[in-house]
Amino acid sequence: MLDHIPGIKYTNSSNFFLMAGPCAIEGEDIVLRIAERIVEITDKLQIPLIFKGSYRKANRSRIDSFTGIGDEKALKILAKVSREFGVPTVTDIHESVEAAMAACYVDVLQIPAFLCRQTDLLIAAAKTGKTVNIKKGQFLSAASMGFAVDKVKDSGNSNVILTDRGNTFGYQDLIVDFRGIPEMQSFGVPVVMDCTHSLQQPNQVTGVTGGKPALIETIAKAAIAVGADGLFIETHPEPEYAKSDGANMLHLNVLEPLLEKLIRIRQAVI
């Protein structure tokens, strides 16, 4: 399923795969510490891993919010994670001109949910030859994502992943429609459930996005039970001090026991 991504281990595993890491690349030491722990866990459990981290946060509520440590500096840290731990990496891109730059450092290019209809961005990502992970827009049905898949495939790249991150439910909440997982799988691509961003509470009056991290396990269990191919989980050793999305990240200490539960569910449904 992910054989085309360099560095993927356990391709014959019956497990789901995991896209996990901090929301943003905050610095080399913290990122390498997080990566080391996630790799240790996923190696033990034989879960294929793609390490994630945003080299720049372009979509922020307030102008004074953290956006990054510098594009090249952050991308080099992601490349170091790949070299040191032997795992592929994924990061977001926001404009067409970023695709070729990011592709020099990572294995998977991610299209943010708000940008999933941006044709030029999808084409630019496709033309790098890298796997393209498209987040489903909160404002779109699962069926609508077939057009995003077509844009990448029609540009000569068949390596596409779709990630659900919930649907807008009023002004400050999201809800997950699990019917979307099999519907998007019908396009012939792996489908991932974003267990952290689907629990965001955006547009808070403070300008800082809220979240419901206590429900990450609930979303993850349901997604695996429905048959999701992979999970997307942002995690941090100290979410309360994270520079981005701390309100809905999973504490790194609880990642292993959660994954152990999810493996048992996976084994029960396959």
Short mmCIF file of C-alpha atoms in Angstrom, two decimals:
data_model
loop_
_atom_site.label_atom_id
_atom_site.label_comp_id
_atom_site.label_asym_id
_atom_site.label_seq_id
_atom_site.Cartn_x
_atom_site.Cartn_y
_atom_site.Cartn_z
CA MET A 1 0.00 0.00 0.00
CA LEU A 2 2.88 2.38 0.81
CA ASP A 3 5.69 0.54 -0.98
CA HIS A 4 6.38 3.59 -3.13
CA ILE A 5 7.42 5.73 -0.12
CA PRO A 6 11.18 5.41 0.60
CA GLY A 7 11.98 4.27 4.12
CA ILE A 8 8.62 2.66 4.92
CA LYS A 9 9.12 -0.42 7.09
CA TYR A 10 6.80 -3.35 7.71
CA THR A 11 5.10 -3.10 4.31
CA ASN A 12 3.83 -6.64 4.75
CA SER A 13 2.33 -5.82 8.11
CA SER A 14 -1.41 -6.11 8.57
CA ASN A 15 -1.27 -3.07 10.85
CA PHE A 16 -2.56 0.37 9.94
CA PHE A 17 0.17 2.92 9.25
CA LEU A 18 0.83 6.01 11.35
CA MET A 19 1.60 9.61 10.46
CA ALA A 20 2.77 11.16 13.72
CA GLY A 21 4.93 13.90 15.15
CA PRO A 22 4.64 17.41 16.53
CA CYS A 23 2.42 20.02 14.92
CA ALA A 24 5.32 22.32 14.09
CA ILE A 25 9.09 21.98 13.88
CA GLU A 26 9.99 23.93 17.02
CA GLY A 27 13.70 23.10 17.12
CA GLU A 28 16.12 20.25 16.46
CA ASP A 29 16.45 18.87 19.99
CA ILE A 30 12.72 18.55 20.70
CA VAL A 31 11.95 17.11 17.25
CA LEU A 32 14.68 14.48 17.46
CA ARG A 33 13.52 13.53 20.96
CA ILE A 34 9.93 13.09 19.75
CA ALA A 35 11.05 11.18 16.66
CA GLU A 36 13.24 8.83 18.69
CA ARG A 37 10.35 7.90 20.96
CA ILE A 38 7.80 7.44 18.17
CA VAL A 39 10.23 5.28 16.17
CA GLU A 40 10.94 3.19 19.27
CA ILE A 41 7.20 2.59 19.76
CA THR A 42 6.35 1.87 16.13
CA ASP A 43 9.34 -0.43 15.67
CA LYS A 44 8.23 -2.40 18.73
CA LEU A 45 4.65 -2.65 17.46
CA GLN A 46 5.63 -3.05 13.78
CA ILE A 47 3.53 -0.11 12.67
CA PRO A 48 4.68 1.61 9.45
CA LEU A 49 5.56 5.21 10.31
CA ILE A 50 5.71 8.49 8.42
CA PHE A 51 7.08 11.18 10.74
CA LYS A 52 5.27 14.51 10.41
CA GLY A 53 6.06 18.09 11.21
CA SER A 54 5.10 21.41 9.66
CA TYR A 55 8.14 23.42 8.60
CA ARG A 56 5.97 26.54 8.59
CA LYS A 57 2.49 27.27 9.95
CA ALA A 58 0.84 29.44 7.34
CA ASN A 59 -2.73 29.27 8.66
CA ARG A 60 -2.82 31.05 12.02
CA SER A 61 -5.64 32.92 13.73
CA ARG A 62 -3.45 35.77 14.96
CA ILE A 63 -0.51 37.55 13.41
CA ASP A 64 1.55 37.07 16.58
CA SER A 65 1.15 33.27 16.58
CA PHE A 66 4.21 31.06 16.07
CA THR A 67 4.80 30.28 12.40
CA GLY A 68 8.19 28.59 12.36
CA ILE A 69 11.94 28.70 12.90
CA GLY A 70 12.77 29.31 9.24
CA ASP A 71 11.84 27.20 6.24
CA GLU A 72 15.22 25.72 5.32
CA LYS A 73 16.23 25.21 8.95
CA ALA A 74 13.03 23.30 9.71
CA LEU A 75 13.19 21.22 6.52
CA LYS A 76 16.78 20.24 7.30
CA ILE A 77 15.61 18.96 10.69
CA LEU A 78 13.02 16.77 8.96
CA ALA A 79 15.73 15.45 6.65
CA LYS A 80 17.88 14.68 9.70
CA VAL A 81 15.02 12.70 11.25
CA SER A 82 14.85 10.61 8.10
CA ARG A 83 18.61 9.99 8.05
CA GLU A 84 19.02 9.22 11.74
CA PHE A 85 15.95 7.04 12.23
CA GLY A 86 15.40 5.58 8.78
CA VAL A 87 11.79 6.73 8.42
CA PRO A 88 10.04 8.81 5.76
CA THR A 89 8.74 12.28 6.57
CA VAL A 90 5.79 14.46 5.60
CA THR A 91 5.23 18.21 5.76
CA ASP A 92 2.64 20.71 4.54
CA ILE A 93 3.07 23.02 1.58
CA HIS A 94 0.96 26.11 1.09
CA GLU A 95 1.88 27.58 -2.31
CA SER A 96 2.91 26.04 -5.61
CA VAL A 97 6.43 27.47 -5.39
CA GLU A 98 7.03 25.55 -2.16
CA ALA A 99 6.51 22.10 -3.69
CA ALA A 100 9.90 21.64 -5.32
CA MET A 101 11.72 23.11 -2.31
CA ALA A 102 10.03 20.86 0.25
CA ALA A 103 10.39 17.82 -2.01
CA CYS A 104 14.18 18.10 -1.66
CA TYR A 105 13.86 17.25 2.04
CA VAL A 106 10.76 15.10 2.64
CA ASP A 107 9.09 12.02 1.18
CA VAL A 108 5.43 13.07 1.32
CA LEU A 109 3.95 16.47 0.53
CA GLN A 110 0.78 17.34 2.43
CA ILE A 111 -1.93 19.62 1.10
CA PRO A 112 -3.71 21.44 3.96
CA ALA A 113 -7.47 21.00 4.22
CA PHE A 114 -8.27 24.63 3.40
CA LEU A 115 -6.21 24.31 0.21
CA CYS A 116 -7.42 20.94 -1.08
CA ARG A 117 -9.22 22.54 -4.05
CA GLN A 118 -6.20 24.62 -5.16
CA THR A 119 -5.50 23.15 -8.58
CA ASP A 120 -2.09 24.75 -9.11
CA LEU A 121 -0.92 23.54 -5.69
CA LEU A 122 -2.06 19.97 -6.33
CA ILE A 123 -0.42 19.91 -9.75
CA ALA A 124 2.85 21.32 -8.40
CA ALA A 125 2.92 18.68 -5.65
CA ALA A 126 2.12 15.93 -8.13
CA LYS A 127 4.90 16.94 -10.51
CA THR A 128 7.58 16.51 -7.82
CA GLY A 129 6.92 12.76 -7.99
CA LYS A 130 6.50 12.60 -4.23
CA THR A 131 3.50 10.96 -2.58
CA VAL A 132 0.79 13.59 -2.04
CA ASN A 133 -1.33 13.49 1.12
CA ILE A 134 -4.45 15.61 0.64
CA LYS A 135 -6.37 16.66 3.72
CA LYS A 136 -10.13 16.71 3.12
CA GLY A 137 -11.56 20.19 3.47
CA GLN A 138 -13.80 20.68 6.50
CA PHE A 139 -16.29 22.20 4.06
CA LEU A 140 -16.38 19.29 1.59
CA SER A 141 -18.10 15.94 1.36
CA ALA A 142 -16.02 12.79 1.07
CA ALA A 143 -17.29 12.30 -2.48
CA SER A 144 -15.91 15.69 -3.50
CA MET A 145 -12.36 14.55 -2.78
CA GLY A 146 -12.44 12.37 -5.87
CA PHE A 147 -11.77 15.50 -7.90
CA ALA A 148 -8.66 16.30 -5.85
CA VAL A 149 -7.38 12.76 -6.41
CA ASP A 150 -8.02 13.11 -10.14
CA LYS A 151 -6.01 16.35 -10.31
CA VAL A 152 -2.94 14.61 -8.91
CA LYS A 153 -3.34 11.43 -10.96
CA ASP A 154 -4.07 13.34 -14.16
CA SER A 155 -0.81 15.23 -13.56
CA GLY A 156 1.09 11.96 -13.81
CA ASN A 157 1.33 10.93 -10.15
CA SER A 158 -0.69 7.97 -8.86
CA ASN A 159 0.73 8.08 -5.33
CA VAL A 160 -2.05 9.77 -3.36
CA ILE A 161 -3.28 9.54 0.23
CA LEU A 162 -6.48 11.15 1.50
CA THR A 163 -6.85 12.28 5.11
CA ASP A 164 -10.15 13.10 6.82
CA ARG A 165 -10.07 15.75 9.53
CA GLY A 166 -13.73 16.23 10.28
CA ASN A 167 -16.48 18.48 8.98
CA THR A 168 -17.42 21.96 10.07
CA PHE A 169 -20.28 21.80 12.56
CA GLY A 170 -21.33 25.32 13.40
CA TYR A 171 -18.76 28.05 13.87
CA GLN A 172 -16.50 26.53 16.51
CA ASP A 173 -16.68 22.78 16.29
CA LEU A 174 -16.10 19.81 14.01
CA ILE A 175 -17.76 16.42 13.68
CA VAL A 176 -16.49 13.23 12.04
CA ASP A 177 -18.67 11.36 9.56
CA PHE A 178 -17.09 7.91 9.45
CA ARG A 179 -19.03 7.05 6.29
CA GLY A 180 -16.41 9.12 4.51
CA ILE A 181 -13.64 6.58 5.09
CA PRO A 182 -15.01 3.79 2.84
CA GLU A 183 -16.35 6.39 0.41
CA MET A 184 -12.88 7.86 -0.11
CA GLN A 185 -11.30 4.39 -0.22
CA SER A 186 -13.48 3.74 -3.27
CA PHE A 187 -11.14 6.10 -5.19
CA GLY A 188 -8.42 3.45 -4.87
CA VAL A 189 -6.19 5.36 -2.44
CA PRO A 190 -5.25 4.84 1.23
CA VAL A 191 -7.43 6.82 3.63
CA VAL A 192 -6.20 8.23 6.93
CA MET A 193 -8.11 9.60 9.92
CA ASP A 194 -6.64 12.72 11.47
CA CYS A 195 -7.43 12.06 15.12
CA THR A 196 -6.15 15.38 16.43
CA HIS A 197 -7.31 18.07 14.00
CA SER A 198 -10.76 16.51 13.82
CA LEU A 199 -11.08 17.47 17.50
CA GLN A 200 -10.13 21.10 17.04
CA GLN A 201 -12.40 23.88 18.22
CA PRO A 202 -11.43 26.65 15.80
CA ASN A 203 -12.18 30.36 15.81
CA GLN A 204 -12.14 30.85 19.56
CA VAL A 205 -12.57 34.44 20.73
CA THR A 206 -9.01 34.40 22.10
CA GLY A 207 -7.61 33.72 18.64
CA VAL A 208 -6.09 30.46 19.93
CA THR A 209 -7.63 27.24 18.61
CA GLY A 210 -9.08 24.93 21.24
CA GLY A 211 -9.54 21.18 21.19
CA LYS A 212 -10.77 18.00 22.87
CA PRO A 213 -7.71 15.74 23.19
CA ALA A 214 -9.52 13.46 25.65
CA LEU A 215 -11.49 12.16 22.65
CA ILE A 216 -8.48 11.23 20.49
CA GLU A 217 -8.76 7.62 21.59
CA THR A 218 -12.47 7.57 20.70
CA ILE A 219 -11.87 8.90 17.19
CA ALA A 220 -8.92 6.56 16.63
CA LYS A 221 -10.81 3.46 17.78
CA ALA A 222 -13.78 4.25 15.58
CA ALA A 223 -11.57 4.91 12.55
CA ILE A 224 -9.75 1.60 12.89
CA ALA A 225 -13.03 -0.24 13.44
CA VAL A 226 -14.41 1.28 10.22
CA GLY A 227 -11.30 0.21 8.32
CA ALA A 228 -9.09 3.29 7.98
CA ASP A 229 -5.75 2.48 6.38
CA GLY A 230 -3.85 4.87 8.60
CA LEU A 231 -4.02 7.36 11.45
CA PHE A 232 -2.66 10.88 11.73
CA ILE A 233 -1.80 11.90 15.30
CA GLU A 234 0.04 14.98 16.45
CA THR A 235 1.94 14.30 19.66
CA HIS A 236 4.25 16.17 21.99
CA PRO A 237 5.93 15.45 25.36
CA GLU A 238 4.48 18.68 26.76
CA PRO A 239 1.41 19.72 24.75
CA GLU A 240 0.69 22.57 27.14
CA TYR A 241 3.96 24.21 26.08
CA ALA A 242 3.80 23.37 22.37
CA LYS A 243 4.08 26.38 20.08
CA SER A 244 1.22 25.27 17.83
CA ASP A 245 -1.99 23.24 18.33
CA GLY A 246 -1.13 22.20 21.88
CA ALA A 247 -4.83 22.20 22.77
CA ASN A 248 -5.57 19.13 20.66
CA MET A 249 -2.30 17.16 20.63
CA LEU A 250 -1.85 13.75 22.25
CA HIS A 251 0.62 13.53 25.11
CA LEU A 252 3.58 11.46 23.93
CA ASN A 253 3.44 9.33 27.09
CA VAL A 254 0.09 7.81 26.12
CA LEU A 255 0.87 7.06 22.48
CA GLU A 256 2.13 3.51 23.04
CA PRO A 257 -0.81 2.22 25.12
CA LEU A 258 -3.23 3.79 22.64
CA LEU A 259 -1.56 2.08 19.69
CA GLU A 260 -1.60 -1.24 21.51
CA LYS A 261 -5.39 -0.97 21.91
CA LEU A 262 -5.79 0.00 18.27
CA ILE A 263 -3.78 -3.00 17.08
CA ARG A 264 -6.17 -5.29 18.93
CA ILE A 265 -9.13 -3.61 17.24
CA ARG A 266 -7.42 -3.92 13.87
CA GLN A 267 -6.81 -7.62 14.41
CA ALA A 268 -10.47 -8.09 15.32
CA VAL A 269 -11.86 -6.46 12.17
CA ILE A 270 -9.52 -7.62 9.40
#
